[in-house]
Amino acid sequence: MKNDEEVELKWWEVKQGMTPYLKKKALEKKANKHAARKAAKSAEKTETPAEKEKPKVKYFSSQKKVEKTGSLFDVKNIPSDAAELLEKFDSVISSTHPLNSKQRAQLPGLIRTLSHKLTDERGDRRVGYMNSPEFLMAYVHYFMQWNLVRLTRLFANLSPDFFNLKDGDVCLDAGSGPLTLVTALFLARPELRKLKLTWYCMDISQGALSIGENIFLSVAAALQCEGWNIIRVKGEFGASLKEKVSLVASANMFNEVVQDFEMPPDYLAKKYAEKILSYAKEDCGVLLVEPGFPKAARFISLLRDAFLRRKCIMYAPCTHCEECPMDGKAGGKWCNFAFSTEDAPKKLRVLSEKASLPKERAVLTFIACRREEELKKNENPSDLKDLRFRIASDPIRLPKNRTGYYACSSEGLLLVQSARPLLSGEEFKIPYPKKELHEDWKSGAKIIYLD
């Protein structure tokens, strides 16, 4: 392997903050991976007499054998009872917190004002804005519903292996607000509804927690299920709990932290990763979802690095536990996923139009990982034969009338070219290409042809 000073950096690597030392380490890791793959293939050729009698399994090396192995936003995976309830969720809210005619007339204007405070006026927003009855009403009737649409779609498509919860387990929803995350999980995962779980719901707004608990219990009643045990914790993230938890989850909590990086973001990520894991049992899941804008994606990527250093395994959206190729550094790609809102509740889309905030798609960035007692190996025999990747961009127009998509993989950033449309969040598996992949001159991504 070359010395650090002999390692040549390409222009996009320099722009993304790569150093000769880091590139040397990446090349060493790649060389070790290819050596392991070669050793695995050699081991297949050496057969004992007993193995020769076994049926032969063929492993195809052609890239044309493409297998779609998952999606983050397949609407078909949302339970039918949850889909029906989401369609009329405004009536669920009205059953516990109805609006009079005057409040209903003021609602679009309040939604628009709160939207400005949550986006372009973040710096002027008062901490604890949901303690205001007017803004809390706007949040619950509009923003909570859109968050339910995003979270329910995502949670319904996550692997059941990730949750791994059982009767009596305790969970934490940090920055809970009106219990949006807990309600979305209850809607999306029927197998979890049957469990007797306890949720610590932590937020600085007692009013939001109170309204959220009432809505959650109404949802459970509408689904004819017994609701989970809710323990409201009024306080900021970091408040102490009586017991360790099996799942730490949050939605839109770090959104405010990342707006102003007064301290180095990597320091903040380490600090918050330690806080999160301080609540956790040895075998615990962590699920963090944020709005899909660059600063949030960068912070989520830094949290991912911090969790990997603390022996966590990535379940989603990552298909690997290698370095993140879409970490949001200056000039680089940032990890986010989007889906169309055409299947969103009709009344909610109408309310968006009235508030002059039409939504054509929902965007988010997230990680789902687990800290496990026995660290799984990042590679197994199937990993050495197959290349898994997840689409993480909109379609990109390419020369010669072709279409491409950026994707994340253990080989780094990919530019996947396909004649058929691919959707953000879809996961694919192909046999490892035999030849070295060409690189896109503009992005440095390795090029994969699906057809």
CSV table of C-alpha atoms in Angstrom, one decimal:
chain,number,residue,atom,x,y,z
A,1,MET,CA,0.0,0.0,0.0
A,2,LYS,CA,1.3,3.5,-0.9
A,3,ASN,CA,2.5,5.9,1.8
A,4,ASP,CA,0.1,8.7,2.7
A,5,GLU,CA,2.0,11.3,0.6
A,6,GLU,CA,1.8,9.0,-2.5
A,7,VAL,CA,-1.9,8.6,-2.3
A,8,GLU,CA,-3.5,10.8,-5.0
A,9,LEU,CA,-6.8,12.6,-4.2
A,10,LYS,CA,-9.3,13.4,-6.8
A,11,TRP,CA,-11.0,16.8,-6.9
A,12,TRP,CA,-14.3,15.8,-5.4
A,13,GLU,CA,-12.5,13.9,-2.6
A,14,VAL,CA,-10.5,17.1,-1.7
A,15,LYS,CA,-13.8,19.1,-1.8
A,16,GLN,CA,-15.5,16.6,0.6
A,17,GLY,CA,-12.6,16.9,3.1
A,18,MET,CA,-10.9,13.6,2.3
A,19,THR,CA,-7.2,13.3,3.5
A,20,PRO,CA,-4.5,11.0,2.1
A,21,TYR,CA,-4.6,9.0,5.4
A,22,LEU,CA,-8.4,8.5,5.2
A,23,LYS,CA,-8.2,7.5,1.5
A,24,LYS,CA,-5.3,5.0,2.3
A,25,LYS,CA,-7.5,3.4,5.0
A,26,ALA,CA,-10.5,3.2,2.6
A,27,LEU,CA,-8.3,1.5,0.0
A,28,GLU,CA,-7.0,-0.9,2.5
A,29,LYS,CA,-10.5,-1.8,3.6
A,30,LYS,CA,-11.5,-2.3,-0.1
A,31,ALA,CA,-8.5,-4.5,-0.7
A,32,ASN,CA,-9.3,-6.7,2.3
A,33,LYS,CA,-12.9,-7.0,1.2
A,34,HIS,CA,-11.9,-8.1,-2.3
A,35,ALA,CA,-9.4,-10.6,-0.8
A,36,ALA,CA,-12.2,-12.0,1.4
A,37,ARG,CA,-14.4,-12.3,-1.7
A,38,LYS,CA,-11.7,-14.1,-3.6
A,39,ALA,CA,-11.1,-16.4,-0.7
A,40,ALA,CA,-14.8,-17.2,-0.5
A,41,LYS,CA,-14.9,-18.1,-4.2
A,42,SER,CA,-11.8,-20.3,-3.9
A,43,ALA,CA,-13.4,-22.1,-0.9
A,44,GLU,CA,-16.4,-22.9,-3.1
A,45,LYS,CA,-14.2,-24.7,-5.6
A,46,THR,CA,-12.6,-27.0,-2.9
A,47,GLU,CA,-15.3,-29.6,-2.2
A,48,THR,CA,-15.3,-32.7,0.0
A,49,PRO,CA,-16.9,-35.9,-1.3
A,50,ALA,CA,-19.9,-35.2,0.9
A,51,GLU,CA,-20.3,-31.8,-0.5
A,52,LYS,CA,-20.1,-33.1,-4.1
A,53,GLU,CA,-23.2,-35.2,-3.4
A,54,LYS,CA,-25.2,-32.1,-2.4
A,55,PRO,CA,-27.4,-30.3,-5.0
A,56,LYS,CA,-25.4,-27.7,-6.8
A,57,VAL,CA,-26.4,-24.0,-6.2
A,58,LYS,CA,-25.6,-21.7,-9.0
A,59,TYR,CA,-24.5,-18.1,-8.3
A,60,PHE,CA,-24.9,-15.9,-11.4
A,61,SER,CA,-22.4,-13.2,-12.0
A,62,SER,CA,-24.5,-11.4,-14.6
A,63,GLN,CA,-25.6,-7.9,-13.5
A,64,LYS,CA,-28.9,-8.5,-15.3
A,65,LYS,CA,-30.0,-10.7,-12.4
A,66,VAL,CA,-31.6,-7.8,-10.4
A,67,GLU,CA,-33.6,-8.5,-7.3
A,68,LYS,CA,-35.7,-5.9,-5.6
A,69,THR,CA,-35.4,-6.7,-1.9
A,70,GLY,CA,-37.3,-4.0,-0.2
A,71,SER,CA,-38.8,-0.5,-0.2
A,72,LEU,CA,-39.1,2.2,2.5
A,73,PHE,CA,-42.4,3.6,1.3
A,74,ASP,CA,-44.6,0.9,-0.2
A,75,VAL,CA,-48.1,2.0,0.5
A,76,LYS,CA,-49.4,-1.6,0.3
A,77,ASN,CA,-47.6,-2.4,3.5
A,78,ILE,CA,-49.7,0.0,5.5
A,79,PRO,CA,-52.4,-2.0,7.4
A,80,SER,CA,-55.9,-1.5,5.9
A,81,ASP,CA,-57.4,-0.4,9.2
A,82,ALA,CA,-54.6,2.2,9.7
A,83,ALA,CA,-55.1,3.5,6.1
A,84,GLU,CA,-58.8,4.0,6.7
A,85,LEU,CA,-58.2,5.8,10.0
A,86,LEU,CA,-55.6,8.1,8.5
A,87,GLU,CA,-58.1,9.1,5.8
A,88,LYS,CA,-60.5,10.4,8.4
A,89,PHE,CA,-58.0,11.4,11.1
A,90,ASP,CA,-59.4,14.9,11.3
A,91,SER,CA,-62.5,13.3,12.9
A,92,VAL,CA,-60.3,11.5,15.4
A,93,ILE,CA,-58.8,14.8,16.5
A,94,SER,CA,-62.2,16.5,16.6
A,95,SER,CA,-63.6,13.8,18.8
A,96,THR,CA,-61.2,14.9,21.6
A,97,HIS,CA,-60.4,18.5,20.6
A,98,PRO,CA,-63.2,19.9,18.4
A,99,LEU,CA,-62.9,23.4,16.8
A,100,ASN,CA,-65.7,25.9,16.7
A,101,SER,CA,-66.6,27.7,13.5
A,102,LYS,CA,-64.3,30.7,14.3
A,103,GLN,CA,-61.3,28.5,15.1
A,104,ARG,CA,-61.9,26.5,11.9
A,105,ALA,CA,-61.9,29.7,9.8
A,106,GLN,CA,-58.6,30.9,11.5
A,107,LEU,CA,-56.9,27.5,11.1
A,108,PRO,CA,-55.3,28.0,7.6
A,109,GLY,CA,-53.8,31.3,8.6
A,110,LEU,CA,-52.4,29.9,11.9
A,111,ILE,CA,-50.9,26.9,9.9
A,112,ARG,CA,-49.2,29.3,7.5
A,113,THR,CA,-47.8,31.4,10.4
A,114,LEU,CA,-46.5,28.3,12.2
A,115,SER,CA,-45.0,27.0,9.0
A,116,HIS,CA,-42.9,30.1,8.7
A,117,LYS,CA,-41.8,29.8,12.3
A,118,LEU,CA,-40.8,26.2,11.7
A,119,THR,CA,-38.9,26.9,8.5
A,120,ASP,CA,-37.6,30.3,7.5
A,121,GLU,CA,-38.1,32.0,10.9
A,122,ARG,CA,-36.5,29.3,13.0
A,123,GLY,CA,-34.0,31.7,14.6
A,124,ASP,CA,-36.8,33.9,16.0
A,125,ARG,CA,-39.0,31.0,17.2
A,126,ARG,CA,-39.6,30.9,20.9
A,127,VAL,CA,-38.7,27.7,22.7
A,128,GLY,CA,-41.8,25.9,23.8
A,129,TYR,CA,-43.9,27.3,21.0
A,130,MET,CA,-46.4,24.5,21.4
A,131,ASN,CA,-47.3,25.9,24.8
A,132,SER,CA,-49.3,28.4,22.8
A,133,PRO,CA,-52.9,27.1,22.5
A,134,GLU,CA,-53.3,28.6,19.0
A,135,PHE,CA,-50.1,27.1,17.6
A,136,LEU,CA,-50.7,23.8,19.4
A,137,MET,CA,-54.1,23.6,17.7
A,138,ALA,CA,-52.5,24.4,14.3
A,139,TYR,CA,-49.8,21.8,14.9
A,140,VAL,CA,-52.2,19.0,15.8
A,141,HIS,CA,-54.7,19.6,13.0
A,142,TYR,CA,-52.1,19.9,10.3
A,143,PHE,CA,-48.4,19.2,11.0
A,144,MET,CA,-49.2,16.2,13.2
A,145,GLN,CA,-51.3,14.7,10.4
A,146,TRP,CA,-48.5,15.2,7.8
A,147,ASN,CA,-46.0,13.6,10.2
A,148,LEU,CA,-48.3,10.7,10.7
A,149,VAL,CA,-48.4,10.2,6.9
A,150,ARG,CA,-44.6,10.2,6.7
A,151,LEU,CA,-43.9,8.1,9.8
A,152,THR,CA,-46.7,5.5,9.2
A,153,ARG,CA,-45.5,4.8,5.7
A,154,LEU,CA,-41.9,4.4,6.9
A,155,PHE,CA,-42.6,2.3,10.0
A,156,ALA,CA,-44.8,0.0,8.0
A,157,ASN,CA,-41.9,-0.9,5.7
A,158,LEU,CA,-39.1,-1.3,8.3
A,159,SER,CA,-37.9,-4.9,9.0
A,160,PRO,CA,-39.7,-6.6,11.9
A,161,ASP,CA,-36.3,-7.7,13.1
A,162,PHE,CA,-35.4,-4.2,13.9
A,163,PHE,CA,-38.2,-3.7,16.5
A,164,ASN,CA,-37.7,-7.0,18.3
A,165,LEU,CA,-39.9,-5.9,21.3
A,166,LYS,CA,-41.8,-8.2,23.7
A,167,ASP,CA,-44.4,-7.9,26.5
A,168,GLY,CA,-43.3,-5.7,29.3
A,169,ASP,CA,-40.7,-3.8,27.4
A,170,VAL,CA,-40.2,-0.1,28.1
A,171,CYS,CA,-39.6,2.5,25.3
A,172,LEU,CA,-38.7,6.2,25.1
A,173,ASP,CA,-40.1,8.8,22.7
A,174,ALA,CA,-37.9,11.9,23.1
A,175,GLY,CA,-39.2,15.2,22.0
A,176,SER,CA,-42.6,13.5,21.9
A,177,GLY,CA,-44.9,16.6,21.3
A,178,PRO,CA,-48.4,15.2,20.8
A,179,LEU,CA,-47.2,11.6,20.7
A,180,THR,CA,-47.0,11.6,16.9
A,181,LEU,CA,-44.3,8.9,16.7
A,182,VAL,CA,-46.0,6.6,19.2
A,183,THR,CA,-49.4,7.0,17.4
A,184,ALA,CA,-47.7,6.3,14.0
A,185,LEU,CA,-46.0,3.1,15.3
A,186,PHE,CA,-49.3,1.9,16.7
A,187,LEU,CA,-51.0,2.4,13.4
A,188,ALA,CA,-48.2,0.9,11.3
A,189,ARG,CA,-47.3,-2.3,13.2
A,190,PRO,CA,-50.3,-4.5,14.2
A,191,GLU,CA,-48.0,-7.1,15.7
A,192,LEU,CA,-46.8,-4.4,18.2
A,193,ARG,CA,-50.4,-3.4,19.2
A,194,LYS,CA,-50.7,-6.8,20.9
A,195,LEU,CA,-47.8,-6.2,23.2
A,196,LYS,CA,-48.1,-4.6,26.6
A,197,LEU,CA,-45.5,-1.8,26.2
A,198,THR,CA,-44.8,1.2,28.4
A,199,TRP,CA,-43.8,4.4,26.7
A,200,TYR,CA,-42.0,7.3,28.4
A,201,CYS,CA,-43.1,10.3,26.3
A,202,MET,CA,-40.7,13.3,27.0
A,203,ASP,CA,-41.4,16.9,26.0
A,204,ILE,CA,-41.2,20.4,27.5
A,205,SER,CA,-44.9,21.0,26.6
A,206,GLN,CA,-47.3,19.5,29.0
A,207,GLY,CA,-50.2,20.6,26.8
A,208,ALA,CA,-48.9,18.8,23.8
A,209,LEU,CA,-48.3,15.6,25.8
A,210,SER,CA,-51.9,15.8,27.2
A,211,ILE,CA,-53.5,16.3,23.8
A,212,GLY,CA,-51.3,13.6,22.3
A,213,GLU,CA,-52.3,11.0,24.9
A,214,ASN,CA,-56.0,11.7,24.4
A,215,ILE,CA,-55.6,11.3,20.6
A,216,PHE,CA,-53.5,8.1,21.0
A,217,LEU,CA,-56.1,6.5,23.2
A,218,SER,CA,-58.8,7.5,20.7
A,219,VAL,CA,-56.8,5.8,17.9
A,220,ALA,CA,-56.4,2.6,20.0
A,221,ALA,CA,-60.2,2.6,20.7
A,222,ALA,CA,-61.0,3.1,17.0
A,223,LEU,CA,-58.7,0.1,16.2
A,224,GLN,CA,-60.4,-1.8,18.9
A,225,CYS,CA,-57.1,-2.4,20.7
A,226,GLU,CA,-55.8,-1.8,24.2
A,227,GLY,CA,-53.5,1.2,24.1
A,228,TRP,CA,-49.9,1.1,25.4
A,229,ASN,CA,-49.2,2.5,28.9
A,230,ILE,CA,-48.2,6.1,28.5
A,231,ILE,CA,-46.0,7.9,31.1
A,232,ARG,CA,-45.7,11.6,30.4
A,233,VAL,CA,-42.3,13.2,31.3
A,234,LYS,CA,-42.3,17.0,31.2
A,235,GLY,CA,-38.7,18.1,30.6
A,236,GLU,CA,-35.9,18.4,28.1
A,237,PHE,CA,-34.1,15.5,26.5
A,238,GLY,CA,-31.7,14.2,29.1
A,239,ALA,CA,-34.2,14.1,32.0
A,240,SER,CA,-33.7,11.0,34.1
A,241,LEU,CA,-35.9,7.9,33.8
A,242,LYS,CA,-36.5,5.2,36.4
A,243,GLU,CA,-35.5,2.3,34.1
A,244,LYS,CA,-33.5,1.4,31.0
A,245,VAL,CA,-35.5,1.1,27.7
A,246,SER,CA,-35.6,-1.3,24.8
A,247,LEU,CA,-36.2,1.3,22.2
A,248,VAL,CA,-35.2,5.0,22.0
A,249,ALA,CA,-37.1,6.9,19.3
A,250,SER,CA,-37.5,10.5,18.2
A,251,ALA,CA,-39.1,12.4,15.3
A,252,ASN,CA,-38.1,16.0,14.5
A,253,MET,CA,-36.3,16.5,17.8
A,254,PHE,CA,-32.8,17.3,16.4
A,255,ASN,CA,-34.2,19.5,13.7
A,256,GLU,CA,-33.8,22.5,16.1
A,257,VAL,CA,-30.4,21.4,17.3
A,258,VAL,CA,-28.9,21.5,13.9
A,259,GLN,CA,-30.1,24.9,12.8
A,260,ASP,CA,-27.3,26.7,14.5
A,261,PHE,CA,-24.1,24.7,14.9
A,262,GLU,CA,-22.6,26.9,17.7
A,263,MET,CA,-20.5,23.9,18.6
A,264,PRO,CA,-18.8,21.5,16.1
A,265,PRO,CA,-21.5,19.2,14.7
A,266,ASP,CA,-19.3,16.0,15.2
A,267,TYR,CA,-18.9,17.0,18.9
A,268,LEU,CA,-22.7,17.4,19.2
A,269,ALA,CA,-23.3,14.1,17.5
A,270,LYS,CA,-21.0,12.3,20.0
A,271,LYS,CA,-22.7,14.1,22.9
A,272,TYR,CA,-26.2,13.1,21.8
A,273,ALA,CA,-25.3,9.6,20.9
A,274,GLU,CA,-24.0,9.1,24.4
A,275,LYS,CA,-27.2,10.6,25.9
A,276,ILE,CA,-29.4,8.3,23.7
A,277,LEU,CA,-27.4,5.2,24.7
A,278,SER,CA,-27.4,6.2,28.4
A,279,TYR,CA,-31.2,5.4,28.3
A,280,ALA,CA,-30.7,2.1,26.6
A,281,LYS,CA,-30.4,-1.5,27.6
A,282,GLU,CA,-27.6,-3.6,26.2
A,283,ASP,CA,-29.8,-4.9,23.4
A,284,CYS,CA,-31.6,-1.7,22.4
A,285,GLY,CA,-33.0,-0.2,19.2
A,286,VAL,CA,-32.5,3.4,18.1
A,287,LEU,CA,-34.9,5.1,15.6
A,288,LEU,CA,-34.3,8.7,14.7
A,289,VAL,CA,-36.3,10.5,12.0
A,290,GLU,CA,-35.8,14.1,10.9
A,291,PRO,CA,-37.0,16.4,8.1
A,292,GLY,CA,-35.1,15.8,4.8
A,293,PHE,CA,-33.0,18.9,4.5
A,294,PRO,CA,-29.2,19.0,4.3
A,295,LYS,CA,-28.2,20.1,7.8
A,296,ALA,CA,-30.5,17.4,9.4
A,297,ALA,CA,-29.1,14.8,7.0
A,298,ARG,CA,-25.5,15.8,7.9
A,299,PHE,CA,-26.3,15.5,11.6
A,300,ILE,CA,-28.0,12.1,11.2
A,301,SER,CA,-24.9,10.9,9.3
A,302,LEU,CA,-22.6,12.0,12.2
A,303,LEU,CA,-24.9,10.2,14.7
A,304,ARG,CA,-24.6,7.1,12.5
A,305,ASP,CA,-20.8,7.3,12.8
A,306,ALA,CA,-21.1,7.7,16.5
A,307,PHE,CA,-23.4,4.7,16.9
A,308,LEU,CA,-21.2,2.5,14.7
A,309,ARG,CA,-18.2,3.3,17.0
A,310,ARG,CA,-20.4,2.2,19.9
A,311,LYS,CA,-21.0,-1.3,18.4
A,312,CYS,CA,-24.4,-0.6,16.8
A,313,ILE,CA,-25.6,-2.4,13.7
A,314,MET,CA,-27.4,-0.4,11.0
A,315,TYR,CA,-30.8,-1.8,9.9
A,316,ALA,CA,-32.1,1.0,7.7
A,317,PRO,CA,-31.8,2.9,5.4
A,318,CYS,CA,-28.2,1.7,5.2
A,319,THR,CA,-27.5,-1.6,3.4
A,320,HIS,CA,-24.1,-1.8,5.1
A,321,CYS,CA,-22.0,-0.6,8.1
A,322,GLU,CA,-19.2,1.0,6.1
A,323,GLU,CA,-18.5,4.7,5.8
A,324,CYS,CA,-21.5,6.8,4.7
A,325,PRO,CA,-21.0,7.9,1.0
A,326,MET,CA,-23.8,10.5,1.4
A,327,ASP,CA,-22.8,12.2,4.6
A,328,GLY,CA,-23.7,15.7,3.6
A,329,LYS,CA,-20.3,17.2,3.7
A,330,ALA,CA,-19.8,20.4,1.7
A,331,GLY,CA,-20.1,19.7,-2.0
A,332,GLY,CA,-21.2,16.1,-1.5
A,333,LYS,CA,-24.5,14.2,-1.5
A,334,TRP,CA,-26.8,14.1,1.5
A,335,CYS,CA,-29.0,11.1,2.5
A,336,ASN,CA,-32.7,11.8,2.2
A,337,PHE,CA,-35.7,9.9,0.9
A,338,ALA,CA,-39.0,11.1,-0.7
A,339,PHE,CA,-42.4,9.8,-1.8
A,340,SER,CA,-45.4,11.2,-3.5
A,341,THR,CA,-48.3,12.5,-1.4
A,342,GLU,CA,-51.0,11.5,-3.9
A,343,ASP,CA,-52.1,8.8,-1.5
A,344,ALA,CA,-52.3,11.2,1.5
A,345,PRO,CA,-55.7,11.9,3.0
A,346,LYS,CA,-57.8,14.0,0.7
A,347,LYS,CA,-59.0,16.4,3.5
A,348,LEU,CA,-55.4,17.0,4.6
A,349,ARG,CA,-54.4,17.9,1.0
A,350,VAL,CA,-57.3,20.3,0.8
A,351,LEU,CA,-56.3,21.9,4.0
A,352,SER,CA,-52.8,22.3,2.6
A,353,GLU,CA,-54.2,24.1,-0.4
A,354,LYS,CA,-56.2,26.5,1.8
A,355,ALA,CA,-53.1,27.3,3.9
A,356,SER,CA,-51.2,28.0,0.6
A,357,LEU,CA,-48.8,25.1,1.5
A,358,PRO,CA,-49.4,22.5,-1.2
A,359,LYS,CA,-47.4,19.3,-0.7
A,360,GLU,CA,-46.5,17.1,-3.7
A,361,ARG,CA,-44.1,14.9,-1.8
A,362,ALA,CA,-42.9,14.1,1.7
A,363,VAL,CA,-39.2,14.0,2.5
A,364,LEU,CA,-37.3,12.7,5.4
A,365,THR,CA,-33.9,11.5,6.6
A,366,PHE,CA,-33.5,8.8,9.3
A,367,ILE,CA,-31.5,5.9,10.8
A,368,ALA,CA,-32.7,2.7,12.5
A,369,CYS,CA,-29.9,0.8,14.3
A,370,ARG,CA,-29.6,-1.6,17.2
A,371,ARG,CA,-26.9,-2.0,19.9
A,372,GLU,CA,-26.5,-5.8,20.3
A,373,GLU,CA,-24.9,-7.9,23.0
A,374,GLU,CA,-23.0,-9.9,20.4
A,375,LEU,CA,-21.8,-7.8,17.5
A,376,LYS,CA,-22.9,-9.4,14.2
A,377,LYS,CA,-20.3,-9.7,11.5
A,378,ASN,CA,-20.7,-7.0,8.9
A,379,GLU,CA,-20.1,-9.6,6.2
A,380,ASN,CA,-21.4,-13.1,5.6
A,381,PRO,CA,-20.9,-15.4,2.6
A,382,SER,CA,-23.9,-13.9,0.8
A,383,ASP,CA,-22.5,-10.3,1.3
A,384,LEU,CA,-19.4,-11.4,-0.6
A,385,LYS,CA,-21.5,-12.6,-3.6
A,386,ASP,CA,-24.1,-9.9,-3.8
A,387,LEU,CA,-24.0,-6.1,-3.9
A,388,ARG,CA,-26.9,-4.4,-2.1
A,389,PHE,CA,-27.8,-0.8,-2.6
A,390,ARG,CA,-30.6,1.6,-1.9
A,391,ILE,CA,-31.9,4.3,-4.2
A,392,ALA,CA,-31.5,7.7,-2.6
A,393,SER,CA,-32.3,10.4,-5.2
A,394,ASP,CA,-34.8,11.6,-7.7
A,395,PRO,CA,-34.2,10.6,-11.4
A,396,ILE,CA,-31.2,12.3,-13.0
A,397,ARG,CA,-31.1,13.1,-16.8
A,398,LEU,CA,-28.0,11.6,-18.3
A,399,PRO,CA,-26.5,11.8,-21.9
A,400,LYS,CA,-27.8,9.6,-24.6
A,401,ASN,CA,-31.3,9.8,-23.3
A,402,ARG,CA,-30.6,7.7,-20.2
A,403,THR,CA,-31.8,8.1,-16.6
A,404,GLY,CA,-29.7,7.6,-13.5
A,405,TYR,CA,-30.2,7.5,-9.7
A,406,TYR,CA,-27.7,8.0,-6.9
A,407,ALA,CA,-27.6,5.0,-4.5
A,408,CYS,CA,-25.9,4.1,-1.3
A,409,SER,CA,-23.8,0.8,-1.0
A,410,SER,CA,-20.9,-0.7,0.8
A,411,GLU,CA,-18.8,0.1,-2.3
A,412,GLY,CA,-19.6,3.8,-1.8
A,413,LEU,CA,-21.8,6.1,-3.9
A,414,LEU,CA,-23.3,4.5,-7.0
A,415,LEU,CA,-24.8,6.0,-10.1
A,416,VAL,CA,-27.5,3.4,-11.1
A,417,GLN,CA,-28.6,3.7,-14.7
A,418,SER,CA,-31.9,2.0,-15.6
A,419,ALA,CA,-34.5,2.2,-18.4
A,420,ARG,CA,-37.3,1.5,-16.0
A,421,PRO,CA,-38.3,4.0,-13.3
A,422,LEU,CA,-36.9,3.5,-9.8
A,423,LEU,CA,-38.3,5.0,-6.6
A,424,SER,CA,-36.5,6.7,-3.7
A,425,GLY,CA,-36.0,4.2,-0.9
A,426,GLU,CA,-36.1,1.0,-3.0
A,427,GLU,CA,-33.5,-1.6,-2.2
A,428,PHE,CA,-31.9,-3.9,-4.8
A,429,LYS,CA,-29.4,-6.8,-4.9
A,430,ILE,CA,-27.2,-7.8,-7.8
A,431,PRO,CA,-24.3,-10.2,-8.1
A,432,TYR,CA,-21.0,-8.5,-7.5
A,433,PRO,CA,-19.6,-7.3,-10.9
A,434,LYS,CA,-16.5,-9.2,-12.0
A,435,LYS,CA,-14.8,-6.2,-13.4
A,436,GLU,CA,-13.8,-2.9,-11.8
A,437,LEU,CA,-16.7,-0.4,-12.0
A,438,HIS,CA,-16.2,2.8,-14.0
A,439,GLU,CA,-16.6,6.1,-12.2
A,440,ASP,CA,-18.8,9.0,-13.1
A,441,TRP,CA,-16.5,12.0,-13.9
A,442,LYS,CA,-18.8,14.5,-12.2
A,443,SER,CA,-19.6,12.9,-8.9
A,444,GLY,CA,-17.0,10.1,-8.6
A,445,ALA,CA,-19.9,7.6,-8.1
A,446,LYS,CA,-19.3,4.0,-9.5
A,447,ILE,CA,-21.7,3.3,-12.4
A,448,ILE,CA,-24.1,0.3,-12.3
A,449,TYR,CA,-26.2,-0.6,-15.3
A,450,LEU,CA,-29.4,-2.5,-14.5
A,451,ASP,CA,-30.3,-3.2,-18.1
